[in-house]
Amino acid sequence: MSINTKSSEVEIRESRLGSNNEFKGTARELCDKSTQNKFCGRKRSFTQCTECSSSRALSMLVMIRDSAIINHAPLGCSADFAEFNFTNRGEQIRRKLPLKNVNLLSTNLEEKDMIYGGGAKLEATIRNAYIRFKPKAIFVTTSCASSIIGDDVSGITDKLESELGIPVVYISCEGFKSKIWATGFDSAFHGIIRKIVKPPVKKEKKLVNVINFWGSDVFTDLFRRIGLKPNYIVPFTTIEQLEKISEAAATVEVCPTLGTYLAAALEQEYGVPEVKSPPPYGLKASDQFFRELGKVTHKEREVEILIKQERKRISEELEELRDKLKGKKVYVCAGAAHGHSLLGLMNDLGMNVVGAGIFHHDPHYDNGNKKCDVLKYVVDNYGDIKNFNVCNKQVFELVNTLNKLKPDVLIVRHGSLSAWGVNLGIPTLLIGDEQFGISYQGILNYGNKILDTLATKEFVSNIAAHSELPYTSWWMNQDPQTFLGREKIE
Ligand code: SF4
């Protein structure tokens, strides 16, 4: 597989990786189908909600500290702007950075723009952003509306780039283009690799790119102990920092779904090796991750010491947690591949994984290396998982499934889902910080939080007793995947 950096637009996940978000079966069945390239979606004939690539692209771009972002779209596509700024301000406080709002504008496409075109408005907004924010780069994200009317966003950004003398980057991420919202991450990274990253001047032997969201800093200490330093990308970087990510000794990802495109592109274009391993969640994956990182950065000896020390440090507390959590039924609802990683972690805690609702599935990653296939790693190391559902957050399926499986605890990664577990009287744990579960300490973090969550059983049962679900027995008595169509094998 190779990344096409010549094209101004990213190739969507469906055609590039064969990704899909419709599957019912077991985890092993899904892995087998993926390996045999037989993973063909069973189209849902009904969907309740979804997310959009544009929002995922913005999530990677809006917190670059000295850039400006323009969403070339109607105002309705800006509904999540406030959420981005909320995250931005909260994380600035946590990082002790000066407090400022995101530099984020909308071109506010209206009815007349749909008829006469929105190009002039976009040009004016780019100039406005340049004067107002004095950015080092401007990113322009597209929308369904701008794409339907055929605005030449690529041509306009190229023209304004020459005029203003800073990168003005076209990010093609209109929502209707891909059913896999993670395509939006790729769109943002495609723009960064094409227009921002520069060829390396000198190599930084100790620097390791960490492609992440905006989680807590757990890598500085771990990497310091093996003589390395993390370079967290992309949120809260500067344009100058991004220009130099080609100089790093390696790239790691906290989630291959997030980082697959950028990591593969950095290796392909600039020879920065991508660490080919599942991310470090759970004991075995953490061992494997650090050993692979050690190989790439020639720190094998230091890594073995780290693994020995960390395993010893957590062993007693981990045994206690396992005693308390043994056999407790857990259901995981999260995005791929973070959700896959959590499945391994739950097994390490001795829990009984009764099922999973994972938001989409990538049968392959951009590097084409099976060592990064987290689901396969989990199945090979911990065994199969029944009730494995690939579902883009269709709440009607989730509520029906939970009602049938009745887990002791529900683990969710997206806030919009946590209320549903509670409404059913299931203690529910929402962890937004993906670094919370990283490495050896992350296993203890999760184990202790799950114990706290289990203690809420009476509280959530009371809430459930006073809640009315919007779904009637007509739906709750049916198969949760009733609306999945027949499988098409090509
Ligand atoms: S880009 Fe399309 S799918 Fe995304 S928010 Fe706007 S209208 Fe909705």
PDB file of C-alpha atoms and ligand atoms in Angstrom, residues 51-55 73-74 76-77 142-145 173-176, ligand 1:
ATOM      1  CA  GLU A  51     -20.929  11.526  12.917  1.00  0.00           C
ATOM      2  CA  CYS A  52     -19.093  13.422  10.215  1.00  0.00           C
ATOM      3  CA  SER A  53     -15.546  13.370   8.797  1.00  0.00           C
ATOM      4  CA  SER A  54     -15.421  17.150   8.927  1.00  0.00           C
ATOM      5  CA  SER A  55     -15.693  17.134  12.691  1.00  0.00           C
ATOM      6  CA  ALA A  73     -19.795  25.413   5.210  1.00  0.00           C
ATOM      7  CA  PRO A  74     -23.235  26.539   6.321  1.00  0.00           C
ATOM      8  CA  GLY A  76     -25.184  24.233  10.830  1.00  0.00           C
ATOM      9  CA  CYS A  77     -21.871  22.411  10.336  1.00  0.00           C
ATOM     10  CA  THR A 142     -14.919  21.529   3.267  1.00  0.00           C
ATOM     11  CA  SER A 143     -18.552  20.495   3.799  1.00  0.00           C
ATOM     12  CA  CYS A 144     -21.321  18.685   1.964  1.00  0.00           C
ATOM     13  CA  ALA A 145     -22.653  22.048   0.780  1.00  0.00           C
ATOM     14  CA  CYS A 173     -13.537  16.217   4.466  1.00  0.00           C
ATOM     15  CA  GLU A 174     -17.166  16.682   3.388  1.00  0.00           C
ATOM     16  CA  GLY A 175     -19.387  14.441   5.479  1.00  0.00           C
ATOM     17  CA  PHE A 176     -21.223  12.645   2.678  1.00  0.00           C
TER      18      PHE A 176
HETATM   19  S1  SF4 B   1     -20.267  18.429   6.388  1.00  0.00           S
HETATM   20 FE1  SF4 B   1     -22.191  17.419   5.821  1.00  0.00          FE
HETATM   21  S2  SF4 B   1     -22.427  15.698   7.257  1.00  0.00           S
HETATM   22 FE2  SF4 B   1     -20.869  17.097   8.089  1.00  0.00          FE
HETATM   23  S3  SF4 B   1     -21.986  18.460   9.486  1.00  0.00           S
HETATM   24 FE3  SF4 B   1     -21.909  19.502   7.505  1.00  0.00          FE
HETATM   25  S4  SF4 B   1     -23.807  18.862   6.432  1.00  0.00           S
HETATM   26 FE4  SF4 B   1     -23.511  17.438   8.165  1.00  0.00          FE
END
